[in-house]
Short mmCIF file of C-alpha atoms in Angstrom, two decimals:
data_model
loop_
_atom_site.label_atom_id
_atom_site.label_comp_id
_atom_site.label_asym_id
_atom_site.label_seq_id
_atom_site.Cartn_x
_atom_site.Cartn_y
_atom_site.Cartn_z
CA GLU A 1 -105.79 111.80 181.53
CA ARG A 2 -103.45 114.62 182.45
CA CYS A 3 -101.06 115.27 179.65
CA ALA A 4 -98.62 117.72 178.23
CA TYR A 5 -99.44 118.64 174.64
CA HIS A 6 -95.83 118.60 173.56
CA ARG A 7 -94.62 115.67 175.70
CA LYS A 8 -97.10 112.81 175.18
CA ARG A 9 -96.69 112.12 171.48
CA GLU A 10 -98.74 108.90 171.47
CA LEU A 11 -101.70 110.58 173.20
CA MET A 12 -101.57 113.46 170.71
CA LYS A 13 -101.57 110.97 167.81
CA ASN A 14 -104.64 109.29 169.36
CA ILE A 15 -106.41 112.67 169.54
CA VAL A 16 -105.48 113.30 165.90
CA ASN A 17 -106.80 109.91 164.72
CA GLY A 18 -109.97 110.22 166.79
CA SER A 19 -109.37 107.25 169.11
CA HIS A 20 -109.09 109.61 172.12
CA ILE A 21 -111.40 112.60 172.42
CA PRO A 22 -110.28 115.15 175.01
CA TYR A 23 -112.92 116.89 177.03
CA LEU A 24 -110.58 119.74 177.86
CA LEU A 25 -107.34 120.83 176.26
CA HIS A 26 -105.79 123.75 178.10
CA MET A 27 -102.58 125.35 176.87
CA SER A 28 -101.29 127.44 179.74
CA TRP A 29 -97.69 126.88 178.65
CA THR A 30 -97.93 128.83 175.38
CA LYS A 31 -96.03 132.06 174.90
CA ASN A 32 -99.12 134.22 174.23
CA LYS A 33 -102.71 134.23 173.01
CA ASP A 34 -101.71 134.33 169.33
CA ASN A 35 -99.54 131.24 169.78
CA LYS A 36 -102.34 129.44 171.67
CA ILE A 37 -104.78 130.12 168.81
CA LYS A 38 -102.27 128.70 166.31
CA PHE A 39 -101.95 125.46 168.30
CA PHE A 40 -105.75 125.09 168.53
CA GLN A 41 -106.10 125.83 164.79
CA GLN A 42 -103.45 123.26 163.95
CA MET A 43 -105.21 120.61 166.05
CA GLY A 44 -108.56 121.36 164.40
CA LEU A 45 -109.97 122.51 167.75
CA TRP A 46 -110.52 126.23 166.98
CA TYR A 47 -114.16 127.10 166.25
CA VAL A 48 -113.91 130.89 166.16
CA SER A 49 -114.05 132.62 162.77
CA ASP A 50 -111.10 134.84 161.82
CA GLN A 51 -113.26 137.98 161.97
CA CYS A 52 -113.78 137.46 165.71
CA THR A 53 -110.31 136.67 167.07
CA SER A 54 -109.33 140.12 168.32
CA GLU A 55 -111.09 142.89 170.23
CA SER A 56 -110.59 145.37 167.39
CA GLN A 57 -112.16 142.94 164.90
CA LEU A 58 -115.11 142.39 167.23
CA GLU A 59 -115.53 146.13 167.73
CA SER A 60 -115.62 146.65 163.97
CA LEU A 61 -118.61 144.30 163.77
CA GLY A 62 -120.56 146.69 166.00
CA PRO A 63 -123.15 145.86 168.65
CA MET A 64 -124.75 142.42 168.36
CA ARG A 65 -127.92 140.94 169.77
CA GLU A 66 -127.84 137.89 172.05
CA ASN A 67 -127.47 135.09 169.46
CA GLU A 68 -125.91 137.23 166.75
CA ALA A 69 -122.38 136.92 168.16
CA SER A 70 -122.51 133.12 168.13
CA ASP A 71 -123.99 133.10 164.62
CA THR A 72 -121.25 135.47 163.41
CA CYS A 73 -118.26 134.14 165.32
CA CYS A 74 -118.80 130.41 165.96
CA MET A 75 -118.08 127.90 163.21
CA ALA A 76 -119.90 124.55 163.08
CA GLU A 77 -116.67 122.88 161.94
CA PRO A 78 -113.12 124.06 162.52
CA VAL A 79 -110.80 124.83 159.62
CA PRO A 80 -107.43 123.18 160.40
CA THR A 81 -104.51 125.47 159.60
CA CYS A 82 -100.83 124.49 159.58
CA HIS A 83 -98.37 126.67 161.47
CA TYR A 84 -95.54 124.45 162.78
CA LYS A 85 -94.24 121.10 161.53
CA ASP A 86 -92.78 120.08 164.89
CA LYS A 87 -96.04 120.29 166.87
CA PRO A 88 -99.07 117.97 166.81
CA SER A 89 -101.57 118.62 164.05
CA ILE A 90 -104.82 117.13 162.78
CA ILE A 91 -103.44 117.31 159.22
CA PRO A 92 -99.82 116.81 158.12
CA CYS A 93 -97.88 120.09 158.39
CA LYS A 94 -94.57 118.82 157.00
CA ASP A 95 -94.02 121.94 154.86
CA SER A 96 -94.49 124.40 157.73
CA PRO A 97 -91.51 125.80 159.64
CA PRO A 98 -90.66 124.47 163.12
CA ILE A 99 -91.39 126.65 166.12
CA ASP A 100 -88.42 125.09 167.94
CA GLU A 101 -85.33 125.16 165.72
CA GLY A 102 -83.86 121.76 164.94
CA ARG A 103 -86.98 119.80 165.94
CA PRO A 104 -88.17 117.06 163.55
CA SER A 105 -91.64 116.99 162.05
CA PHE A 106 -94.43 115.58 164.24
CA TRP A 107 -95.37 113.59 161.14
CA LYS A 108 -92.03 111.81 160.68
#
């Protein structure tokens, strides 16, 4: 189903509760890469360890063999992280600030 992350509240709640499993969630509307990562983290869909999220961090790890990068950078389970209370999240983020001023919590 085509959807807009921030417009189809009921679909996002179904993804959060596990009754709808997306096969692709693309966020082309985000402001930048850092913002995109925050949305994926908040939804529990980010499987990249913190040490591998930027080029400079990857460079500091040095050269890696074929499977070493996936062993170092890929997590078996995501670690949900709250960033914004007014955007969908896999865990309640009521105490986080809104990204859009004046917007109510997703978890009303």
